[in-house]
mmCIF file with all atom_site columns, C-alpha atoms in Angstrom:
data_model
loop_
_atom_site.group_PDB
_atom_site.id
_atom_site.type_symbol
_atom_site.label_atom_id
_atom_site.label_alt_id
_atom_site.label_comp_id
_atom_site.label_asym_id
_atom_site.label_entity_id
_atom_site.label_seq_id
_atom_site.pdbx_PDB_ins_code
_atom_site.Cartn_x
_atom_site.Cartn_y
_atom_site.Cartn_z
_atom_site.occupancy
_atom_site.B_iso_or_equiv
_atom_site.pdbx_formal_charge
_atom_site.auth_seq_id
_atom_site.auth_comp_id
_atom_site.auth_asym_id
_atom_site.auth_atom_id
_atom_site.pdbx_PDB_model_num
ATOM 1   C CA . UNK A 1 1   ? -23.476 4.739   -42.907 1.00 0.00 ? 1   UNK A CA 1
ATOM 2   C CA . UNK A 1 2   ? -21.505 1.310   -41.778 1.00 0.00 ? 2   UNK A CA 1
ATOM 3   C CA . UNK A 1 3   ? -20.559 -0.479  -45.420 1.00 0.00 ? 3   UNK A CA 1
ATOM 4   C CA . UNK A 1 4   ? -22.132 -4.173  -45.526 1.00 0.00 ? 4   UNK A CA 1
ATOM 5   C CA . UNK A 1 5   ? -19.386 -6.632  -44.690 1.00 0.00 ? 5   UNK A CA 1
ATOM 6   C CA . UNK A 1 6   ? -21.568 -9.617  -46.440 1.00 0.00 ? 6   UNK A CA 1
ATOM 7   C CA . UNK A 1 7   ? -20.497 -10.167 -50.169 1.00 0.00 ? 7   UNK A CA 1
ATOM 8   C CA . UNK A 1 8   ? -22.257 -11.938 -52.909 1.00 0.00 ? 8   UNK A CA 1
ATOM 9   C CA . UNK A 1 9   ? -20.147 -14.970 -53.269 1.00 0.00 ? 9   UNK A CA 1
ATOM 10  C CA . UNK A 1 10  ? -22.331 -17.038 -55.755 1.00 0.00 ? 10  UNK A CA 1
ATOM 11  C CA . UNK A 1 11  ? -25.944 -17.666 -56.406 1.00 0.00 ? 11  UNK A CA 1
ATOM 12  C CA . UNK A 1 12  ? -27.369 -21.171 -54.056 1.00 0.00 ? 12  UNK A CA 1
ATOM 13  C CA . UNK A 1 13  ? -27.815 -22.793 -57.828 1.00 0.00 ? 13  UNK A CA 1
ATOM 14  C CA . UNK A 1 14  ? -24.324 -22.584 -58.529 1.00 0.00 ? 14  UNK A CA 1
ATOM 15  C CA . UNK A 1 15  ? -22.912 -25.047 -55.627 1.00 0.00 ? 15  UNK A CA 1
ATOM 16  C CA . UNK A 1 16  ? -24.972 -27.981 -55.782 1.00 0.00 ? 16  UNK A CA 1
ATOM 17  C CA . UNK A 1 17  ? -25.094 -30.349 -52.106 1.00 0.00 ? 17  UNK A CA 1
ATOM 18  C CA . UNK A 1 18  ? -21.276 -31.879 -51.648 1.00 0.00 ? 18  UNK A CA 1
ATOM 19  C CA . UNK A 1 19  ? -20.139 -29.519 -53.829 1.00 0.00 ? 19  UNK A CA 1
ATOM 20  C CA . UNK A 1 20  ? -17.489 -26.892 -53.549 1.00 0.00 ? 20  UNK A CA 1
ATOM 21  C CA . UNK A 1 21  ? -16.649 -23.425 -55.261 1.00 0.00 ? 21  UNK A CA 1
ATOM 22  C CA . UNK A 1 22  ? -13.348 -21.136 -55.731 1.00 0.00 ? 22  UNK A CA 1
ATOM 23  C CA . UNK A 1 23  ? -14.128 -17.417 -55.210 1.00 0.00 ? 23  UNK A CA 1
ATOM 24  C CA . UNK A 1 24  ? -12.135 -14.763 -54.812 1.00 0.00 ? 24  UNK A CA 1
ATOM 25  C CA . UNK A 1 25  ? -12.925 -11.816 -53.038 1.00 0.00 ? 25  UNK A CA 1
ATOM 26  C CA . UNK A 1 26  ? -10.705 -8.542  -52.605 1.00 0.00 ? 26  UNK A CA 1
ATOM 27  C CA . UNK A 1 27  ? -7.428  -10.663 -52.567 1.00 0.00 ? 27  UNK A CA 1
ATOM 28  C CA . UNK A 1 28  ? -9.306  -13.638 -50.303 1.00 0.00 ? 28  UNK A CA 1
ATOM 29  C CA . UNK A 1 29  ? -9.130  -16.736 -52.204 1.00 0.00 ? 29  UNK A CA 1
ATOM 30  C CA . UNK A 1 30  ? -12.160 -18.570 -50.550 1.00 0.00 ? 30  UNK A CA 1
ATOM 31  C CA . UNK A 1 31  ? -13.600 -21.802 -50.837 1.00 0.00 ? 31  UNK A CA 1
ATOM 32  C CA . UNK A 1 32  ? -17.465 -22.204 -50.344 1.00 0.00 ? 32  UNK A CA 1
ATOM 33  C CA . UNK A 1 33  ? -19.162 -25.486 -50.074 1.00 0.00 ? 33  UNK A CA 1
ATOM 34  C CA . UNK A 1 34  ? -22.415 -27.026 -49.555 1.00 0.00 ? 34  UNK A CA 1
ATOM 35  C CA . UNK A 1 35  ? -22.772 -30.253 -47.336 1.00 0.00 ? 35  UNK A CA 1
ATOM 36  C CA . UNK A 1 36  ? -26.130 -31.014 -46.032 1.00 0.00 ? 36  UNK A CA 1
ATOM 37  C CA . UNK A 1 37  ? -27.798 -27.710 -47.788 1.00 0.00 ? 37  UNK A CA 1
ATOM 38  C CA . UNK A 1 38  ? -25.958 -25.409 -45.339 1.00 0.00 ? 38  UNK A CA 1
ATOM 39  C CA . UNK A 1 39  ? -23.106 -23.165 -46.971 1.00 0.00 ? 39  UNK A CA 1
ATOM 40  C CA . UNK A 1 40  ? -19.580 -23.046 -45.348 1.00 0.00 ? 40  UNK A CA 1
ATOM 41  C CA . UNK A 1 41  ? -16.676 -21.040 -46.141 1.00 0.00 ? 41  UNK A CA 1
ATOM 42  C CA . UNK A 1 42  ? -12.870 -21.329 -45.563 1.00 0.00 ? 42  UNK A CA 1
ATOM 43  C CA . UNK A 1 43  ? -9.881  -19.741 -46.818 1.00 0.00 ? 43  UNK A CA 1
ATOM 44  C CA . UNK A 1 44  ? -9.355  -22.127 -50.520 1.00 0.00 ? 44  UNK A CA 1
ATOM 45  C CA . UNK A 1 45  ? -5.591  -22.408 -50.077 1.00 0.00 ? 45  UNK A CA 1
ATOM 46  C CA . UNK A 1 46  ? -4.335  -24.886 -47.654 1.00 0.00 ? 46  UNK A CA 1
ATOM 47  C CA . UNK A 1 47  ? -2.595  -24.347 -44.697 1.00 0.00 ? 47  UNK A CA 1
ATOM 48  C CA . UNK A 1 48  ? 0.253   -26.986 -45.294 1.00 0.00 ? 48  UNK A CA 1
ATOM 49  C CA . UNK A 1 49  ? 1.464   -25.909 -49.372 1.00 0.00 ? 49  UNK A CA 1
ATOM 50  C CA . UNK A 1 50  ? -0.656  -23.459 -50.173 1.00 0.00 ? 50  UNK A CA 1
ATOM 51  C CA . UNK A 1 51  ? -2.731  -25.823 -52.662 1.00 0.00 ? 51  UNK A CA 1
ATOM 52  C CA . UNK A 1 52  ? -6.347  -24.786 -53.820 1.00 0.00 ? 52  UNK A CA 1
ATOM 53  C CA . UNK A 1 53  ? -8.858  -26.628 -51.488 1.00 0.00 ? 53  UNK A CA 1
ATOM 54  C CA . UNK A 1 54  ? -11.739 -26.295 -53.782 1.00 0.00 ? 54  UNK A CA 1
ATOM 55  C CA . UNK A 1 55  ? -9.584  -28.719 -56.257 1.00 0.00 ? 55  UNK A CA 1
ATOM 56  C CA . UNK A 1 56  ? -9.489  -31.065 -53.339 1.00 0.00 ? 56  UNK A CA 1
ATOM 57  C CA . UNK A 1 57  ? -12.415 -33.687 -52.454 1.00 0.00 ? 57  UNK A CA 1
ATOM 58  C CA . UNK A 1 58  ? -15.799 -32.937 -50.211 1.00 0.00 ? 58  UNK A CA 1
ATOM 59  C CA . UNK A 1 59  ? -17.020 -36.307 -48.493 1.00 0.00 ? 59  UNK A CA 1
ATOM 60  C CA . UNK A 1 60  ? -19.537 -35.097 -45.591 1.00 0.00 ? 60  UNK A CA 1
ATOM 61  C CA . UNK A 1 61  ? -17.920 -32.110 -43.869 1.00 0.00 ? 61  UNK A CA 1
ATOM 62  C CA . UNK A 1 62  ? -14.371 -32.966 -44.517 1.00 0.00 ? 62  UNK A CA 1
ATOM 63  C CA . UNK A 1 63  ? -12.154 -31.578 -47.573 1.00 0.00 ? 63  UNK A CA 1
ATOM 64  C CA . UNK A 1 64  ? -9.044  -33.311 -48.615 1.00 0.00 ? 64  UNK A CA 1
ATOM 65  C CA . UNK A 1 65  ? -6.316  -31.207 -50.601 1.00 0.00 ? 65  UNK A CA 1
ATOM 66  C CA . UNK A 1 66  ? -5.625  -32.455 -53.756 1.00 0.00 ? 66  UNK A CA 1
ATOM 67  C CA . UNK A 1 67  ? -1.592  -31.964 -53.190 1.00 0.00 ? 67  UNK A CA 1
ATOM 68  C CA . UNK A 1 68  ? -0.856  -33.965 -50.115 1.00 0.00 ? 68  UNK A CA 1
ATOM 69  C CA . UNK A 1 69  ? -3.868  -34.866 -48.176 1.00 0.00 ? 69  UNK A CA 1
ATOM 70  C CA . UNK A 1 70  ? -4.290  -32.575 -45.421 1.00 0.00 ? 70  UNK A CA 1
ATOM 71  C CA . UNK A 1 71  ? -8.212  -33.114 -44.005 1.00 0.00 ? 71  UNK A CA 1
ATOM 72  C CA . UNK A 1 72  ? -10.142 -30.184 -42.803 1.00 0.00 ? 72  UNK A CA 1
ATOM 73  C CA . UNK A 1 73  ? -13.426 -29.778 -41.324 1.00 0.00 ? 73  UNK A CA 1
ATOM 74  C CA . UNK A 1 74  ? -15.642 -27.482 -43.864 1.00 0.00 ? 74  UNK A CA 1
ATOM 75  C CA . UNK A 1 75  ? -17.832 -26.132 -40.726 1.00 0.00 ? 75  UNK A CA 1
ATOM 76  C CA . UNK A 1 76  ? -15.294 -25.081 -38.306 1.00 0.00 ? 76  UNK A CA 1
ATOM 77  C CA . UNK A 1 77  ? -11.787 -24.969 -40.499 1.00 0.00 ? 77  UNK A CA 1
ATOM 78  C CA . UNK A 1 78  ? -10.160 -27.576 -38.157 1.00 0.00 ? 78  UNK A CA 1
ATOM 79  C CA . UNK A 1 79  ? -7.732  -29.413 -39.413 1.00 0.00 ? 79  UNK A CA 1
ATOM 80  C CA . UNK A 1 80  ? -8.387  -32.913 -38.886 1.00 0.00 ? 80  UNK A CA 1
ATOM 81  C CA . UNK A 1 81  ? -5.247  -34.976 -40.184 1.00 0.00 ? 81  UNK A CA 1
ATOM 82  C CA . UNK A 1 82  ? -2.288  -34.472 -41.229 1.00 0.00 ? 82  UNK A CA 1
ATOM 83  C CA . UNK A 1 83  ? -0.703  -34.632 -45.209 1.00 0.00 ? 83  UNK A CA 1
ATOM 84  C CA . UNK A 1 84  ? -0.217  -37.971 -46.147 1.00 0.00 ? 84  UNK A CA 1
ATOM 85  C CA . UNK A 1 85  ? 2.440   -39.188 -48.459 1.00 0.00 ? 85  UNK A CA 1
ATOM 86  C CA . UNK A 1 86  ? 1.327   -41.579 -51.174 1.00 0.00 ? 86  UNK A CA 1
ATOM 87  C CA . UNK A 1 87  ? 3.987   -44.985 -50.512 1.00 0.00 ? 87  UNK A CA 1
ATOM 88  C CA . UNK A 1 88  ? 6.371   -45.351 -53.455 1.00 0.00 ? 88  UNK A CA 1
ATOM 89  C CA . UNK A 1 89  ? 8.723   -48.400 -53.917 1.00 0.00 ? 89  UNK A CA 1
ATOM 90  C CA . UNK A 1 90  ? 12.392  -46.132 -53.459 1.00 0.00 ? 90  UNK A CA 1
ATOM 91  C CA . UNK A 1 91  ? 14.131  -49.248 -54.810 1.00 0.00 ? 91  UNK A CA 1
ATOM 92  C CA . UNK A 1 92  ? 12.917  -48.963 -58.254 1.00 0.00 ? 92  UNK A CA 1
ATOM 93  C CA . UNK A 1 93  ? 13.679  -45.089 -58.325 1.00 0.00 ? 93  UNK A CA 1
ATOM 94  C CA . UNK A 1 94  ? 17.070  -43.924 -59.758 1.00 0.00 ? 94  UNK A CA 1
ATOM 95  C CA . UNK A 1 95  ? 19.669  -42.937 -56.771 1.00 0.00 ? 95  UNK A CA 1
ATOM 96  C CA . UNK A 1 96  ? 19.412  -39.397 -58.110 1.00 0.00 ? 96  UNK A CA 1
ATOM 97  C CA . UNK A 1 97  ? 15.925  -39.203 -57.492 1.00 0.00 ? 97  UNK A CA 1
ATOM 98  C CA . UNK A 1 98  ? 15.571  -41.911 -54.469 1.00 0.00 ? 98  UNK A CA 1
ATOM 99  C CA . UNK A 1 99  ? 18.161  -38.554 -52.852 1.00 0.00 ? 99  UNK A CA 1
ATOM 100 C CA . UNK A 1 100 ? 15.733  -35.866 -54.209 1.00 0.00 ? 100 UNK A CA 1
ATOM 101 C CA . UNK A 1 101 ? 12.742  -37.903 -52.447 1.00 0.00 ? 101 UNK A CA 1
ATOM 102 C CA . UNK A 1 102 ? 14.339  -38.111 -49.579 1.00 0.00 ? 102 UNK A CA 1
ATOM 103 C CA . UNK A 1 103 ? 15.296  -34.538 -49.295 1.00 0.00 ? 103 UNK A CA 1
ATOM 104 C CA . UNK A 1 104 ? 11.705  -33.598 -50.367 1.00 0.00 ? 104 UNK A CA 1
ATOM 105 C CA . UNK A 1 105 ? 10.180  -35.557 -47.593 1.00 0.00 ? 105 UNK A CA 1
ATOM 106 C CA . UNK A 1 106 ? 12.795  -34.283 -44.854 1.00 0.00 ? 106 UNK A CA 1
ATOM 107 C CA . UNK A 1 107 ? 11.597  -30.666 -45.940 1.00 0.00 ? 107 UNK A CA 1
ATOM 108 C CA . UNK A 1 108 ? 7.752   -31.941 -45.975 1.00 0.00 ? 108 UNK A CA 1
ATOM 109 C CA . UNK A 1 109 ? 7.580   -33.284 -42.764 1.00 0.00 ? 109 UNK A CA 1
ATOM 110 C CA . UNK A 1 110 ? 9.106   -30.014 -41.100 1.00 0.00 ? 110 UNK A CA 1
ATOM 111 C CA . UNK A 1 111 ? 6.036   -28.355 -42.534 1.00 0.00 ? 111 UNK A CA 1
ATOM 112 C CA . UNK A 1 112 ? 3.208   -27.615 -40.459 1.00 0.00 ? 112 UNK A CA 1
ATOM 113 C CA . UNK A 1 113 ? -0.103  -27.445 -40.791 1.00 0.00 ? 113 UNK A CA 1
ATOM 114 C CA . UNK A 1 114 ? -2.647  -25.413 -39.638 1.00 0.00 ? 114 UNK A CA 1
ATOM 115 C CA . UNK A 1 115 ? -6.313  -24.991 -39.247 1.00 0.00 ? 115 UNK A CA 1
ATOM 116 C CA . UNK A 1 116 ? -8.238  -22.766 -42.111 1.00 0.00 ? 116 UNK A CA 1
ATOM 117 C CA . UNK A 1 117 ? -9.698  -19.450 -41.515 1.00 0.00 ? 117 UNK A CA 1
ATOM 118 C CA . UNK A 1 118 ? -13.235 -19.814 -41.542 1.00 0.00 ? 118 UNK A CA 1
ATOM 119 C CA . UNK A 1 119 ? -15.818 -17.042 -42.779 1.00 0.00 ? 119 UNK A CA 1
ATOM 120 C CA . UNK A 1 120 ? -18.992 -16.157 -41.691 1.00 0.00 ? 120 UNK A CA 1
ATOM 121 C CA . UNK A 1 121 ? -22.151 -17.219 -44.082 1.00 0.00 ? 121 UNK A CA 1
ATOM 122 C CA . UNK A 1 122 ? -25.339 -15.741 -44.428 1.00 0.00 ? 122 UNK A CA 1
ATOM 123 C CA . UNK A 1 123 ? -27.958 -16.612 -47.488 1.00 0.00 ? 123 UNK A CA 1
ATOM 124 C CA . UNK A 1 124 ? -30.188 -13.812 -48.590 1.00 0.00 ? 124 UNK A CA 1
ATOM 125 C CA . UNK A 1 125 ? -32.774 -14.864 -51.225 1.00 0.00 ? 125 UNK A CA 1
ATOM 126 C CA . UNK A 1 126 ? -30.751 -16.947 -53.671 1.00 0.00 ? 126 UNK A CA 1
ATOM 127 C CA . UNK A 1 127 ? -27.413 -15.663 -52.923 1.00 0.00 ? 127 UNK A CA 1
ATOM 128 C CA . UNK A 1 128 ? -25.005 -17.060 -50.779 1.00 0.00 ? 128 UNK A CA 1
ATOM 129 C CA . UNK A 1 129 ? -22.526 -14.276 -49.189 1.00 0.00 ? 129 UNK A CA 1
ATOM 130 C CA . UNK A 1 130 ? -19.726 -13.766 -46.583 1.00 0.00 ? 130 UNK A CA 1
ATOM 131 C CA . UNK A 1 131 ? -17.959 -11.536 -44.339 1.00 0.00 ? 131 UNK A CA 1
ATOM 132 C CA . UNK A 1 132 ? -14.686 -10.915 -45.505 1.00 0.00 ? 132 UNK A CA 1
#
């Protein structure tokens, strides 16, 4: 007998519409959200520094990381833009720490960034579940 590849991830209650949900599933750190009362899933940490998606912002189908910006679409794990760097005035920074940021933005920008692996969704009564 083939083993069910669909696991209970959460009940429908628990992620309310635009919301999002950390799970993790036999090592798989995976993000589940609701946009438009259909369930997505994507691997939670983000392609670009590893960050946990599901800490990031849901507007529509797009997530934002919380660390550095990267955009993602939620139903097909696209990436969408690139990390953004929030603009800081370098001037008013020590040198110490203007050389730091610099070196921390040379090393940034050499990062790349990739799409998310997606999962497959299914809902069975009130529970929302995915192939892993």
């Amino acid at each position: 007998m083939e083993k069910n590849p669909f696991v209970n991830l959460a009940s429908i209650d628990e992620i309310p519409e635009g919301k999002m949900k950390h799970a993790e599933i036999d090592g798989n750190e995976i993000l589940v959200a609701n946009t438009d009362g259909k369930f997505y899933a994507l691997c939670d940490r983000c392609s670009h520094t590893n960050a946990p998606l599901s800490m990031g912002n849901l507007k529509d189908n797009v997530v934002t990381c919380p660390m550095h910006g990267a955009r993602f679409d939620i139903k097909t794990g696209k990436k969408i833009s690139d990390p953004t760097m929030p603009s800081i005035n370098m001037d008013s920074l020590p040198s110490n720490l203007q050389k730091y940021m610099q070196h921390a933005g040379q090393i940034l920008s050499r990062i790349r960034t990739y799409d998310q692996k997606k999962y497959e969704v299914k809902i069975e009564g009130n529970s929302v579940k995915v192939k892993v």
